[in-house]
PDB file of C-alpha atoms in Angstrom:
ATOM      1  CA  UNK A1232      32.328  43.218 -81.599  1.00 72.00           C
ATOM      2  CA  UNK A1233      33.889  40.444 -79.153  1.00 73.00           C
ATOM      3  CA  UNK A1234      34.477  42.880 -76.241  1.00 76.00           C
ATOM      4  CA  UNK A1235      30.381  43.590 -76.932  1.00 74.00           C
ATOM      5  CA  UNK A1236      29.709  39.737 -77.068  1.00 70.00           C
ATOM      6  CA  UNK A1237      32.105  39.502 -73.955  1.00 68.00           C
ATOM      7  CA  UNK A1238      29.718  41.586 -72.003  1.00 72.00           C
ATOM      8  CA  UNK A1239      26.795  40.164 -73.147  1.00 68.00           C
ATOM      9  CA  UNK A1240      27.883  36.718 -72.040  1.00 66.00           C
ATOM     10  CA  UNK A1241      29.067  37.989 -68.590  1.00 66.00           C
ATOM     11  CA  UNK A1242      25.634  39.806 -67.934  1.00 66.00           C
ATOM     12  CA  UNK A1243      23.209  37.187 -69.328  1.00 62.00           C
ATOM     13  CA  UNK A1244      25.538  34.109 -68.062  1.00 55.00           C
ATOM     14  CA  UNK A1245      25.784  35.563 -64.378  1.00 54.00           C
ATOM     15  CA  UNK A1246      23.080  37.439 -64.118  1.00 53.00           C
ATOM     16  CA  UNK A1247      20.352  35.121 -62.038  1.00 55.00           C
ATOM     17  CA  UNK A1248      23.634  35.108 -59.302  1.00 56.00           C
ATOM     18  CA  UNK A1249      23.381  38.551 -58.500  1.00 59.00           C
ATOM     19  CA  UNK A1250      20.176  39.845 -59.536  1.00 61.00           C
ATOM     20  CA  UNK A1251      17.164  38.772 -57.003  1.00 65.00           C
ATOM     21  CA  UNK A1252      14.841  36.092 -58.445  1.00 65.00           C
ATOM     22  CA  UNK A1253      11.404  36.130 -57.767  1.00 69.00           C
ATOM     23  CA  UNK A1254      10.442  32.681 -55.639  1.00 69.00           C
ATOM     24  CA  UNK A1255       7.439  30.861 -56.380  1.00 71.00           C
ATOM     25  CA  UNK A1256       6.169  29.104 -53.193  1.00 69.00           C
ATOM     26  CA  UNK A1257       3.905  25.664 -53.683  1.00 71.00           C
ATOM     27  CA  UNK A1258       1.293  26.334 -50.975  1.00 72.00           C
ATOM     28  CA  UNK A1259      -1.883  24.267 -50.821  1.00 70.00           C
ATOM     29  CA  UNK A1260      -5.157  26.604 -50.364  1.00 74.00           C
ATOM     30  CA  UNK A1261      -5.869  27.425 -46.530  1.00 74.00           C
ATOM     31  CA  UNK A1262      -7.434  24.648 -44.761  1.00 71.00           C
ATOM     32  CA  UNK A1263      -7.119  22.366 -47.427  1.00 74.00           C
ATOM     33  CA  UNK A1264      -8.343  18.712 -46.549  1.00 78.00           C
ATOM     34  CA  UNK A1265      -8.828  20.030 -43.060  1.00 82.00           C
ATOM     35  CA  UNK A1266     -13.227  20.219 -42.136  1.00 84.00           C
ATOM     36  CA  UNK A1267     -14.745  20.648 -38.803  1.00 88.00           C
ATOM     37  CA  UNK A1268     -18.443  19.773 -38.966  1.00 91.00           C
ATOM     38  CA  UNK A1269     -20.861  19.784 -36.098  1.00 92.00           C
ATOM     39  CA  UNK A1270     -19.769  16.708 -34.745  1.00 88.00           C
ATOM     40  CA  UNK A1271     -16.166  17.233 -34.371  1.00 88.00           C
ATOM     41  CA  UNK A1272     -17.003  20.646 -32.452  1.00 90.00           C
ATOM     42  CA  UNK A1273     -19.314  18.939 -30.073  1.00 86.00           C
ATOM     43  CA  UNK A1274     -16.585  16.552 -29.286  1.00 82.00           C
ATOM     44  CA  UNK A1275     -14.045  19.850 -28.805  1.00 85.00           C
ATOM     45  CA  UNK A1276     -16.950  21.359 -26.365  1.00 85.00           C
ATOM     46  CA  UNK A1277     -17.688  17.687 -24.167  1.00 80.00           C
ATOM     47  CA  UNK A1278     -13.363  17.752 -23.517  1.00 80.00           C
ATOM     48  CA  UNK A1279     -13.194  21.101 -22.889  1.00 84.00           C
ATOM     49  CA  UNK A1280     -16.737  20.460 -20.166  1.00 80.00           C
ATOM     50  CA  UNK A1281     -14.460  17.584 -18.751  1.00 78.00           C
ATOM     51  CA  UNK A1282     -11.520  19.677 -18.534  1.00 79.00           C
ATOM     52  CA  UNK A1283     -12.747  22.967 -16.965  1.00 84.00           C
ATOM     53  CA  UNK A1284     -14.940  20.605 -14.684  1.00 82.00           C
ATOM     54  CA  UNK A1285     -12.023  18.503 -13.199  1.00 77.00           C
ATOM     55  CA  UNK A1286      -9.771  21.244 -12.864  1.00 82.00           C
ATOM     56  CA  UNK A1287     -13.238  23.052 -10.928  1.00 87.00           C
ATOM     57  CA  UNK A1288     -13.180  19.989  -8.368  1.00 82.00           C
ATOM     58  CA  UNK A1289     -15.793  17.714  -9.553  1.00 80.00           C
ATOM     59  CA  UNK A1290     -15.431  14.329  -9.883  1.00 73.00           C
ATOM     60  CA  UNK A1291     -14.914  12.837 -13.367  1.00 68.00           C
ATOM     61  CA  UNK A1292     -17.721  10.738 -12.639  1.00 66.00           C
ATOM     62  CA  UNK A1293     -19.969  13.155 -12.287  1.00 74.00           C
ATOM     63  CA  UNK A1294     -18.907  14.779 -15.172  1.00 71.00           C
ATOM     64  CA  UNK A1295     -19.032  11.732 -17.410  1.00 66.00           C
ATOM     65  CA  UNK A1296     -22.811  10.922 -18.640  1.00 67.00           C
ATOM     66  CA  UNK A1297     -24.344  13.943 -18.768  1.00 66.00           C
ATOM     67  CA  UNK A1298     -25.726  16.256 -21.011  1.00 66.00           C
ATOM     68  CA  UNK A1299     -22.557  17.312 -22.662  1.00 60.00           C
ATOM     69  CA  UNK A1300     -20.565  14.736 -22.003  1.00 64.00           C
ATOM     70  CA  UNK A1301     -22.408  11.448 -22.743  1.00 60.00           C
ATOM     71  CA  UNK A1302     -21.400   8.025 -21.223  1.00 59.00           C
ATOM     72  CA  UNK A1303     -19.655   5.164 -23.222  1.00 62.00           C
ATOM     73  CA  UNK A1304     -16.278   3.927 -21.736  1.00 60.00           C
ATOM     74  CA  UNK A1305     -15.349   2.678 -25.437  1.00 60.00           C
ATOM     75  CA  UNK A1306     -15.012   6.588 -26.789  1.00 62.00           C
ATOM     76  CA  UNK A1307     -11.953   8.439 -26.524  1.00 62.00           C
ATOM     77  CA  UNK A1308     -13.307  10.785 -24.326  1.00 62.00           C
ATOM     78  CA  UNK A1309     -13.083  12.388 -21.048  1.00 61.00           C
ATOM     79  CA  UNK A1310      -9.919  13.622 -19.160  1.00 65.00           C
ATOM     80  CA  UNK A1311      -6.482  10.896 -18.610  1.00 67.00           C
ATOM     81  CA  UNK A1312      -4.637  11.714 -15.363  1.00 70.00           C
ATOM     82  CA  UNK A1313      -1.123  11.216 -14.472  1.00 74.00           C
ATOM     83  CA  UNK A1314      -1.620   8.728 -11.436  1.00 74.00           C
ATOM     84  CA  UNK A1315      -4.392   6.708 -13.825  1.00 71.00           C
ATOM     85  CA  UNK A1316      -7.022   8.380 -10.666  1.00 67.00           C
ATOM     86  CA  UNK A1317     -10.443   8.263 -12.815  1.00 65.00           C
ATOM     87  CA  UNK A1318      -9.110   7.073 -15.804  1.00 67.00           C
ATOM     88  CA  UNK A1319     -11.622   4.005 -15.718  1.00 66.00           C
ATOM     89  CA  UNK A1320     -15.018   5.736 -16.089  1.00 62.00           C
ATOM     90  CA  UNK A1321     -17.202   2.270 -15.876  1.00 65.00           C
ATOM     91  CA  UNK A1322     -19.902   3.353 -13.683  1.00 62.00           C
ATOM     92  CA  UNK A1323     -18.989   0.128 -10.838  1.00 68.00           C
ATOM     93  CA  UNK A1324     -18.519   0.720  -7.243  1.00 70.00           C
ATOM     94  CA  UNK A1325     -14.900   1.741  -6.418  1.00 69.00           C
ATOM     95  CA  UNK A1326     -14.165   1.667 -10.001  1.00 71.00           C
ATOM     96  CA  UNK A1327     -12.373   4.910 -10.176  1.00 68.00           C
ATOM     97  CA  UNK A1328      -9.006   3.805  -8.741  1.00 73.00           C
ATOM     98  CA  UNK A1329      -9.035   0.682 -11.240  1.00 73.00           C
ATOM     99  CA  UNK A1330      -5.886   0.812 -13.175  1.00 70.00           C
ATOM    100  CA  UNK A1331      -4.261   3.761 -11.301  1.00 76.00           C
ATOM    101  CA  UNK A1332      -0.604   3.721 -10.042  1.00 79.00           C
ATOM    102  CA  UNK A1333       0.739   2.426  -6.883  1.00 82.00           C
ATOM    103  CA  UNK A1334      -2.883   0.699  -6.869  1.00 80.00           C
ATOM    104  CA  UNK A1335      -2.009  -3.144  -6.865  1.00 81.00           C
ATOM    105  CA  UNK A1336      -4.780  -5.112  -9.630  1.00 77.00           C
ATOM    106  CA  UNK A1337      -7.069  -7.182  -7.751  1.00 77.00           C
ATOM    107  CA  UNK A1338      -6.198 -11.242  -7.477  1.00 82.00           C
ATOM    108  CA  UNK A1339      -9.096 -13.506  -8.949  1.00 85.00           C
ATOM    109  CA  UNK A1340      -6.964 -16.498  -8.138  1.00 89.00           C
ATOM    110  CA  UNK A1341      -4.646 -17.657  -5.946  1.00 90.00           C
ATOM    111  CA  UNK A1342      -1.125 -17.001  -6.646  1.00 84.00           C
ATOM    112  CA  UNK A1343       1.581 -19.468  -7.644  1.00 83.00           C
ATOM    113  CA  UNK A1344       4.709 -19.296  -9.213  1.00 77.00           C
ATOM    114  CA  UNK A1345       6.890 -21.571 -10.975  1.00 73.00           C
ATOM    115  CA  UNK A1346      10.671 -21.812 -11.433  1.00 68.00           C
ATOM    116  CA  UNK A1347      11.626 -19.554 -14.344  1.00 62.00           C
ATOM    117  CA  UNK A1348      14.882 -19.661 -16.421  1.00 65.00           C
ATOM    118  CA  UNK A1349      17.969 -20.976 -15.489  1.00 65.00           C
ATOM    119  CA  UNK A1350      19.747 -17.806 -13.779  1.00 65.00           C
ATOM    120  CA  UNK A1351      16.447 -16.627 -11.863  1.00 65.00           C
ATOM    121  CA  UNK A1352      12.918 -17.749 -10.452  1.00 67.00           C
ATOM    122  CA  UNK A1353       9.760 -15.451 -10.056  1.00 66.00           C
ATOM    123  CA  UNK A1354       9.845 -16.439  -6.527  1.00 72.00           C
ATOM    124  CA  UNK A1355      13.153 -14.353  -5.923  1.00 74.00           C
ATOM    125  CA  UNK A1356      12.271 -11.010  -4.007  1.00 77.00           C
ATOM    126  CA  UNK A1357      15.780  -9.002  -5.151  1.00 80.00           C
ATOM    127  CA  UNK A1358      18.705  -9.764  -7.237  1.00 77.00           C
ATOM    128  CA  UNK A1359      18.497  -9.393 -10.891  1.00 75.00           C
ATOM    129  CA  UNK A1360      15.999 -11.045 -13.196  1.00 71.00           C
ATOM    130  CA  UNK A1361      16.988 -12.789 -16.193  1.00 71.00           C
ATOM    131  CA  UNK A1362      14.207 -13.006 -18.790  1.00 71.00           C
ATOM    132  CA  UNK A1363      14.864 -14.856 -22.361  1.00 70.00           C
ATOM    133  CA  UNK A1364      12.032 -13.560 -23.826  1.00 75.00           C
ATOM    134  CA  UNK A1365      12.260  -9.910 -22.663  1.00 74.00           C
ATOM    135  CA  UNK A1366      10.062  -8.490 -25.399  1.00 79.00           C
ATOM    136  CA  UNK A1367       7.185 -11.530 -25.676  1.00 80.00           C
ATOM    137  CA  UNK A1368       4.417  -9.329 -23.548  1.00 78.00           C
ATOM    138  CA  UNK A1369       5.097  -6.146 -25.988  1.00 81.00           C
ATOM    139  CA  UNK A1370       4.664  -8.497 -29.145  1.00 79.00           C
ATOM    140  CA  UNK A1371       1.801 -10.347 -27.930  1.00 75.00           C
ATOM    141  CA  UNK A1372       0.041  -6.531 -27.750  1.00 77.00           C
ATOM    142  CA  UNK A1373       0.801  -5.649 -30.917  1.00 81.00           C
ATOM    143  CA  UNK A1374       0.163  -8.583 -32.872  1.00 82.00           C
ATOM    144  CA  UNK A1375      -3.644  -8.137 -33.509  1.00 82.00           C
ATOM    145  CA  UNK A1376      -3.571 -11.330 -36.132  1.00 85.00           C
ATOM    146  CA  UNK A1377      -5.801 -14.330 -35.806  1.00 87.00           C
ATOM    147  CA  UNK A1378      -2.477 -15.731 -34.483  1.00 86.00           C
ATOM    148  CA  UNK A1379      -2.739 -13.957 -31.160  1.00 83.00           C
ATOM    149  CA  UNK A1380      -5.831 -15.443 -28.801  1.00 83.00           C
ATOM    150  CA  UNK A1381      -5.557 -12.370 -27.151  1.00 78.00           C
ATOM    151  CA  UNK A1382      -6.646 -10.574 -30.420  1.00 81.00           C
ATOM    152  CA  UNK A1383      -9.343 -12.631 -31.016  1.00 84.00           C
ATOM    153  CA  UNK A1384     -11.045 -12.876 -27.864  1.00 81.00           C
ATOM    154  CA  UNK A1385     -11.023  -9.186 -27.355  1.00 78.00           C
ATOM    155  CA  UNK A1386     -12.176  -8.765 -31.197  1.00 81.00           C
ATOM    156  CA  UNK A1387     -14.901 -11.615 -30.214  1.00 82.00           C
ATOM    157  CA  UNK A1388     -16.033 -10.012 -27.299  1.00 77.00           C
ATOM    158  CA  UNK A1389     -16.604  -6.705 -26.901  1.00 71.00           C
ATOM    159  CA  UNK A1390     -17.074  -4.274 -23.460  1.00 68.00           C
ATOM    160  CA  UNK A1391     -19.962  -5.333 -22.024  1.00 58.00           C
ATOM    161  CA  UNK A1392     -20.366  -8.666 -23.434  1.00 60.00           C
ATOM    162  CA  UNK A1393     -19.790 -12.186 -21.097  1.00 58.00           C
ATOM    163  CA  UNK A1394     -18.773 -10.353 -18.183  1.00 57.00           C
ATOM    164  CA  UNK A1395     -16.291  -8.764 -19.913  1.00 55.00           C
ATOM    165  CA  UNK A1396     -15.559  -4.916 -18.689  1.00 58.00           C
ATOM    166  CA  UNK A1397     -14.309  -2.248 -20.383  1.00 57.00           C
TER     167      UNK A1397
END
């Protein structure tokens, strides 16, 4: 009788350690929270216009405000390049290098500089630049509080408004 419970003990105790048991995977049902309507596949089609026109040759200008690919420089559309060439689609003369690298940004006012920190001025042409507030330009972009006068004039005036351009 004990060498019977023995075995029983051995079997049922180790038993799920050498027999295979079955897994039960948690899947959620294909496509689940994921919907394409009609909208989101025109938007697919007017990228995929951009894209097979640019790499065809034509300009992203004339590709931009047509048909299939309507104009509004505020949606995320149309195709980003690597040297920023056409990545400003406002439709201004000699707009299309706006923005792009190696392309200095045009000077509304004269320049002047002022002595900076002790350690380094901006007028200094080489040498190392010290900067005590390396990160204040990054911060002021993210911080899209009331705080920032950035924030609000942008949120206050939007592309196209007061001369402002997109």
């Amino acid at each position: 009788m004990a060498l019977v419970m023995v075995l029983a003990m051995f079997f049922f105790g180790l038993g799920p350690a050498f027999l295979p048991q079955p897994v039960h995977a948690q899947t959620a049902p294909i496509g689940n929270g994921f919907v394409l309507d009609a909208g989101d596949l025109r938007f697919i089609f007017q990228q995929i216009v951009v894209g097979q026109g640019n790499a065809a040759g034509v300009p992203l200008s004339q590709l931009v405000g047509t048909q299939n690919v309507p104009f509004n420089p505020q949606l995320p559309m149309g195709l980003r390049t690597v040297d920023g060439s056409n990545n400003n689609l406002v439709p201004l003369p000699d707009q299309h290098l706006f923005g792009a690298a190696d392309v200095l940004f045009p000077r509304l006012t004269p320049a002047t500089f002022r002595a900076a920190d002790a350690g380094t001025t901006y007028q200094q042409t080489s040498g190392d630049v010290i900067d005590s507030q390396p990160r204040i330009i990054t911060n002021l972009i993210v911080d899209q509080s009331a705080n920032n006068p950035a924030a609000v004039a942008a949120a206050t005036n939007p592309c196209g408004s007061g001369g402002f351009v997109c």
